[in-house]
Coordinates of C-alpha atoms in Angstrom, one line a residue:
Chain W
M576 CA 109.5 142.7 208.1
N577 CA 110.2 139.7 210.1
T578 CA 113.9 139.3 210.8
Q579 CA 113.5 137.1 213.9
R580 CA 111.8 134.2 212.2
I581 CA 112.5 130.7 213.5
P582 CA 114.9 129.1 211.0
R583 CA 113.1 126.4 209.1
S584 CA 114.7 123.0 209.0
D585 CA 116.6 122.1 205.8
K586 CA 113.9 119.7 204.8
E587 CA 111.1 122.2 205.3
L588 CA 113.0 124.7 203.2
W589 CA 113.2 122.2 200.4
R590 CA 109.5 121.3 200.7
S591 CA 108.5 125.0 200.7
L592 CA 109.9 125.2 197.2
A593 CA 107.3 122.9 196.0
I594 CA 104.5 124.6 197.9
Q595 CA 105.3 128.3 197.2
L596 CA 106.6 128.3 193.7
P597 CA 104.8 127.8 190.5
V598 CA 105.8 124.8 188.3
A599 CA 105.9 126.9 185.2
R600 CA 109.1 127.5 183.4
V601 CA 110.6 124.2 184.4
S602 CA 112.2 123.1 181.2
A603 CA 112.1 119.4 180.3
P604 CA 115.6 117.9 180.3
A605 CA 116.8 116.1 177.2
A606 CA 116.6 112.3 177.0
V607 CA 119.6 110.5 178.2
S608 CA 121.2 107.9 176.0
E609 CA 122.3 104.6 177.3
M610 CA 125.9 105.3 176.6
D611 CA 125.8 108.7 178.3
L612 CA 124.1 107.2 181.4
A613 CA 126.7 104.4 181.6
A614 CA 129.5 107.0 181.3
W615 CA 127.9 109.1 184.0
L616 CA 127.5 106.1 186.3
E617 CA 131.2 105.4 186.0
G618 CA 132.0 109.0 186.8
R619 CA 133.9 109.5 183.5
L620 CA 132.1 112.7 182.4
S621 CA 133.4 116.2 182.9
E622 CA 131.3 118.6 184.9
E623 CA 129.8 120.2 181.8
A624 CA 129.0 116.8 180.2
A625 CA 127.5 115.5 183.4
A626 CA 125.3 118.5 184.0
P627 CA 122.5 117.6 181.5
I628 CA 122.5 114.0 182.7
E629 CA 122.2 115.2 186.3
A630 CA 119.5 117.6 185.3
A631 CA 117.6 114.7 183.7
L632 CA 118.0 112.6 186.8
A633 CA 116.9 115.4 189.0
A634 CA 113.7 115.7 186.9
D635 CA 112.9 112.1 186.7
P636 CA 112.3 110.0 189.9
T637 CA 112.2 106.8 188.0
L638 CA 115.6 107.5 186.4
R639 CA 117.0 108.5 189.8
R640 CA 115.9 105.2 191.3
A641 CA 117.3 103.3 188.3
A642 CA 120.7 104.9 188.7
L643 CA 120.8 103.9 192.3
D644 CA 119.7 100.4 191.5
L645 CA 122.3 100.0 188.8
A646 CA 125.1 101.4 190.9
D647 CA 124.1 99.0 193.7
I648 CA 124.0 95.9 191.3
L649 CA 127.4 96.9 189.7
G650 CA 129.0 97.0 193.1
K651 CA 127.9 93.6 194.2
T652 CA 129.1 90.0 193.6
L653 CA 126.2 88.6 191.6
P654 CA 124.6 85.1 191.8
A655 CA 124.8 82.9 188.8
A656 CA 122.0 83.2 186.2
P657 CA 119.6 80.3 185.7
Q658 CA 121.0 77.7 183.3
R659 CA 117.8 78.0 181.2
M660 CA 118.6 81.7 180.6
V661 CA 122.2 80.8 179.4
V662 CA 121.1 78.0 177.2
R663 CA 118.4 80.1 175.5
A664 CA 120.8 83.0 175.0
R665 CA 123.5 80.9 173.6
A666 CA 121.2 79.4 171.0
L667 CA 120.6 82.9 169.5
V668 CA 123.9 82.8 167.6
G669 CA 124.8 79.7 165.7
F670 CA 127.8 78.6 163.8
E671 CA 126.0 79.5 160.5
T672 CA 125.9 83.1 161.6
E673 CA 129.7 83.0 161.9
R674 CA 130.1 81.4 158.5
V675 CA 127.7 83.8 156.7
G676 CA 129.0 86.8 158.5
G677 CA 132.7 85.7 158.6
G678 CA 133.2 85.0 155.0
G679 CA 134.3 82.2 152.7
L680 CA 134.0 82.8 149.1
F681 CA 130.3 81.9 148.8
G682 CA 129.4 83.5 152.1
R683 CA 130.9 86.8 150.8
W684 CA 129.1 86.5 147.5
F685 CA 125.8 85.8 149.2
S686 CA 126.2 88.6 151.6
G687 CA 126.9 91.0 148.7
R688 CA 130.4 91.7 149.6
A689 CA 133.4 91.7 147.2
P690 CA 134.6 88.1 147.2
F691 CA 138.3 88.9 146.7
A692 CA 138.6 92.0 148.7
G693 CA 141.5 92.4 151.2
P694 CA 145.1 91.0 151.1
R695 CA 144.2 88.1 153.4
H696 CA 141.5 87.0 151.0
A697 CA 143.6 87.4 147.9
L698 CA 146.1 84.9 149.4
Q699 CA 143.3 82.6 150.4
Q700 CA 141.8 82.7 147.0
G701 CA 145.2 82.1 145.3
V702 CA 145.7 79.0 147.4
M703 CA 142.2 77.8 146.5
A704 CA 142.8 78.4 142.8
V705 CA 146.1 76.4 142.9
A706 CA 144.3 73.6 144.8
V707 CA 141.5 73.4 142.3
L708 CA 144.0 73.3 139.4
V709 CA 146.0 70.5 141.0
I710 CA 142.8 68.4 141.7
A711 CA 141.5 69.0 138.2
T712 CA 144.8 68.0 136.5
G713 CA 145.1 64.9 138.8
G714 CA 141.6 63.8 137.9
F715 CA 142.3 64.3 134.2
M716 CA 145.5 62.2 134.3
V717 CA 143.9 59.4 136.4
G718 CA 140.9 59.3 134.0
G719 CA 143.2 58.7 131.0
G720 CA 143.4 62.2 129.6
L721 CA 143.3 62.2 125.8
G722 CA 144.5 58.5 125.5
E723 CA 143.9 56.4 122.5
S724 CA 141.5 54.0 124.1
L725 CA 139.2 56.8 125.1
A726 CA 139.2 58.3 121.7
Q727 CA 138.3 54.9 120.2
Q728 CA 135.5 54.4 122.7
R729 CA 134.1 57.8 121.9
E730 CA 134.2 57.1 118.1
G731 CA 132.9 53.5 118.3
Y732 CA 130.0 53.6 120.6
P733 CA 127.8 56.3 119.0
A734 CA 128.2 54.8 115.5
T735 CA 127.1 51.3 116.7
G736 CA 124.3 52.7 118.7
T737 CA 122.9 54.8 115.8
A738 CA 123.1 51.9 113.4
S739 CA 121.3 49.4 115.6
T740 CA 118.5 51.9 116.4
T741 CA 118.0 52.7 112.7
T742 CA 117.9 49.0 111.8
T743 CA 115.4 48.3 114.5
T744 CA 113.2 51.1 113.4
S745 CA 113.3 50.2 109.7
N746 CA 112.4 46.6 110.6
E747 CA 109.4 47.7 112.6
V748 CA 108.2 49.9 109.7
S749 CA 108.6 47.0 107.2
E750 CA 106.6 44.7 109.5
F751 CA 103.9 47.3 109.8
F752 CA 103.5 47.7 106.0
A753 CA 103.9 43.9 105.5
G754 CA 101.1 43.3 108.0
D755 CA 98.8 45.6 105.9
G756 CA 99.7 43.7 102.8
I757 CA 101.4 46.6 101.1
Chain G
M735 CA 132.3 91.1 185.6
A736 CA 136.0 90.9 184.9
E737 CA 135.3 88.2 182.3
L738 CA 133.0 90.7 180.5
N739 CA 135.8 93.1 180.1
Q740 CA 137.9 90.4 178.5
I741 CA 135.4 89.7 175.7
D742 CA 136.8 90.3 172.2
L743 CA 134.2 92.8 171.0
R744 CA 135.3 92.6 167.4
A745 CA 134.9 88.8 167.3
L746 CA 131.6 89.2 169.1
T747 CA 130.1 91.7 166.7
R748 CA 131.3 89.5 163.8
G749 CA 129.1 86.8 165.2
H750 CA 131.8 84.4 166.3
K751 CA 129.9 81.6 168.0
R752 CA 132.4 80.8 170.7
T753 CA 132.9 84.5 171.6
W754 CA 129.1 84.8 171.9
D755 CA 128.9 81.8 174.1
A756 CA 131.6 83.2 176.4
F757 CA 129.8 86.6 176.4
V758 CA 126.5 85.0 177.4
V759 CA 128.2 83.1 180.3
A760 CA 129.9 86.3 181.5
A761 CA 126.9 88.7 181.0
A762 CA 124.1 86.4 182.2
P763 CA 124.5 87.1 185.9
L764 CA 124.4 90.9 185.4
I765 CA 121.5 90.8 183.0
N766 CA 119.7 88.4 185.3
A767 CA 120.2 90.7 188.3
V768 CA 119.2 93.9 186.5
V769 CA 116.1 92.4 184.9
R770 CA 115.0 90.9 188.2
R771 CA 115.5 94.2 190.1
T772 CA 113.7 96.2 187.4
L773 CA 110.7 93.8 187.3
A774 CA 110.6 93.1 191.0
P775 CA 107.9 95.7 191.9
Y776 CA 105.6 94.1 189.3
R777 CA 105.7 90.6 190.7
L778 CA 106.0 88.8 187.4
S779 CA 106.5 85.1 187.0
E780 CA 109.9 83.4 186.5
D781 CA 109.0 82.8 182.9
D782 CA 108.5 86.5 182.4
V783 CA 111.9 87.3 183.9
L784 CA 113.5 84.7 181.6
D785 CA 111.7 86.2 178.6
A786 CA 112.8 89.7 179.5
A787 CA 116.4 88.6 179.9
Q788 CA 116.2 86.8 176.5
D789 CA 114.9 90.1 175.1
V790 CA 118.1 91.7 176.2
F791 CA 120.2 89.1 174.4
V792 CA 118.0 89.3 171.3
R793 CA 118.3 93.1 171.2
L794 CA 122.1 92.8 171.5
C795 CA 122.5 90.5 168.5
A796 CA 119.6 91.7 166.4
Q797 CA 120.3 93.2 163.0
D798 CA 123.9 92.0 162.8
F799 CA 124.7 93.1 166.3
R800 CA 123.7 96.7 165.6
L801 CA 123.3 97.6 169.3
L802 CA 126.5 96.0 170.4
K803 CA 128.3 97.9 167.7
T804 CA 127.2 101.2 169.2
Y805 CA 129.0 100.4 172.5
D806 CA 132.1 102.6 172.9
P807 CA 134.7 101.1 175.3
A808 CA 136.3 104.5 175.6
R809 CA 133.2 106.0 177.3
A810 CA 132.2 103.3 179.8
G811 CA 132.9 99.7 180.8
L812 CA 130.9 96.9 179.2
P813 CA 129.2 95.8 182.4
T814 CA 127.9 99.3 183.1
W815 CA 126.6 99.9 179.6
L816 CA 125.1 96.4 179.6
S817 CA 123.3 97.1 182.9
V818 CA 121.7 100.3 181.4
V819 CA 120.7 98.4 178.3
S820 CA 119.3 95.6 180.3
R821 CA 117.1 97.9 182.4
S822 CA 115.8 99.6 179.2
C823 CA 114.9 96.2 177.7
A824 CA 113.2 95.1 180.9
I825 CA 111.1 98.2 180.9
D826 CA 110.2 97.7 177.2
H827 CA 109.3 94.1 177.9
L828 CA 107.0 95.2 180.7
R829 CA 105.3 97.8 178.4
R830 CA 104.8 95.2 175.7
R831 CA 103.4 92.7 178.3
R832 CA 101.0 95.3 179.6
Q833 CA 99.9 96.2 176.1
S834 CA 99.1 92.5 175.4
T835 CA 96.2 93.1 177.8
E836 CA 94.7 91.3 180.7
P837 CA 91.1 91.7 181.7
I838 CA 90.9 94.4 184.4
D839 CA 88.7 92.1 186.5
D840 CA 91.4 89.5 186.6
V841 CA 94.0 91.9 188.0
P842 CA 94.1 92.1 191.8
E843 CA 93.1 95.5 193.1
A844 CA 96.4 96.0 194.8
F845 CA 98.2 96.0 191.5
L846 CA 95.9 98.7 190.0
G847 CA 96.5 101.1 192.9
V848 CA 98.8 104.0 192.4
E849 CA 101.4 104.7 195.0
D850 CA 100.5 107.9 196.9
R851 CA 104.0 109.3 196.7
H852 CA 104.1 113.0 197.0
V853 CA 106.4 114.1 194.2
E854 CA 106.1 117.7 193.1
K855 CA 108.1 119.5 190.5
L856 CA 110.1 122.2 192.2
R857 CA 110.7 125.6 190.8
I858 CA 114.3 126.5 191.6
P859 CA 115.4 129.8 190.1
D860 CA 117.6 129.3 187.1
G861 CA 121.3 129.3 187.9
L862 CA 120.7 129.3 191.7
L863 CA 121.8 125.7 192.1
T864 CA 123.9 123.4 189.9
A865 CA 122.4 120.3 188.4
R866 CA 124.5 118.2 190.8
Q867 CA 123.3 120.2 193.8
V868 CA 119.6 119.7 192.8
L869 CA 120.2 116.0 192.2
I870 CA 121.8 115.6 195.6
L871 CA 119.0 117.4 197.4
K872 CA 116.4 115.3 195.5
Y873 CA 118.2 112.1 196.5
L874 CA 118.4 113.2 200.1
Y875 CA 115.0 114.7 200.5
D876 CA 112.6 113.4 197.9
E877 CA 114.1 109.9 197.8
E878 CA 115.2 110.0 201.5
R879 CA 118.4 108.2 200.6
D880 CA 121.4 107.9 202.8
V881 CA 124.4 110.2 202.2
L882 CA 126.7 107.1 201.7
E883 CA 124.4 105.7 199.1
V884 CA 124.4 109.0 197.1
A885 CA 128.2 109.3 197.5
R886 CA 128.7 105.8 196.1
L887 CA 126.5 106.6 193.2
L888 CA 128.3 109.8 192.4
S889 CA 131.7 108.2 192.9
V890 CA 132.7 110.8 195.6
D891 CA 133.1 110.5 199.3
A892 CA 130.4 111.2 201.8
Q893 CA 132.0 114.4 203.0
T894 CA 131.7 115.8 199.4
I895 CA 128.0 115.1 199.5
R896 CA 127.6 116.8 202.9
S897 CA 129.5 119.8 201.7
T898 CA 127.5 120.0 198.4
H899 CA 124.3 119.7 200.3
H900 CA 125.4 122.4 202.8
K901 CA 126.4 124.8 200.0
A902 CA 123.1 124.3 198.2
L903 CA 121.1 125.0 201.3
Q904 CA 123.1 128.1 202.0
R905 CA 122.3 129.4 198.5
L906 CA 118.6 128.6 198.9
R907 CA 118.5 130.3 202.3
A908 CA 120.3 133.4 200.9
H909 CA 118.0 133.5 197.9
F910 CA 114.8 133.4 200.1
R911 CA 116.2 135.8 202.6
E912 CA 116.8 138.3 199.7
E913 CA 113.3 137.5 198.3
E914 CA 111.7 138.1 201.7
T915 CA 113.7 141.3 202.3
G916 CA 112.8 142.6 198.8
G917 CA 109.2 141.6 199.2
G918 CA 108.8 143.0 202.7
G919 CA 110.4 146.3 202.3

């Protein structure tokens, strides 16, 4: 037994683990969700909650480098993004998205939601109904409503029109028969 | 980044145009930085970087803002979550771009080379080290990172990293001493 061995350096000891020991029985860590990784990066997780994420990081060199990169970026003052990037991203959401998503009576109907759901919408719809009623009544009054002149017009015009059409038709038929000598 | 934390998330996920515009202005520098850093080793064109950044924004608002709705402000700040999402999107973009194929003869040989980085899976006996200890040792030895850098990442001071490192090595030494004693005699 060698008790007087030269102590290996820390790094050598670490490297020796890779050389001497088999890789078998190294269990694959579970995938880390974006939300979990973000919480871990902010140091908001308890020791138990952080352990699986740290195990996943320890097992994946790409993830380890990513964590360092993200921590570095988050700690810096960042330069402005290219204007083209901002313009393109802004164009992804238009005002129509807001209208369809946000509501309005037809928007809510088209999107399959209950058109009168919610207290705020009940009030809105009530105001709309009153406004429609006022406009309709106003229009009816301005247009003469059930006044005498309108009634006369409605009675007079169809009768005249029918009579003249009939007369014209009968004259044409008479001319046709007359032309044939009947 | 402070502007990002002031975004009205409810209005944003309802598709409020002005809130979206404000979000884009506040988030673009971060998304730009993360996408550029993620894609930097692959030397892609400026158009590719812009496309990858656009992918991030598309993913955020797709399917009635489904991804944004999964964000939980109680668990992490919006900039941190957004940086993780941006990195994932950039990697997805890269994968899709690679799948869309390029004749192998057109690719410079240097890009096809695989970095000869000696990374081996270690077999550390179960329970010997904590996950944090393993992670710290990997950062210090496999990645050859600076103690301060690791401390900043783990939101602790440098002394804590040194102490954790020291304890981990003590355990490893003790373990192998026992193993050698047991094996030898």
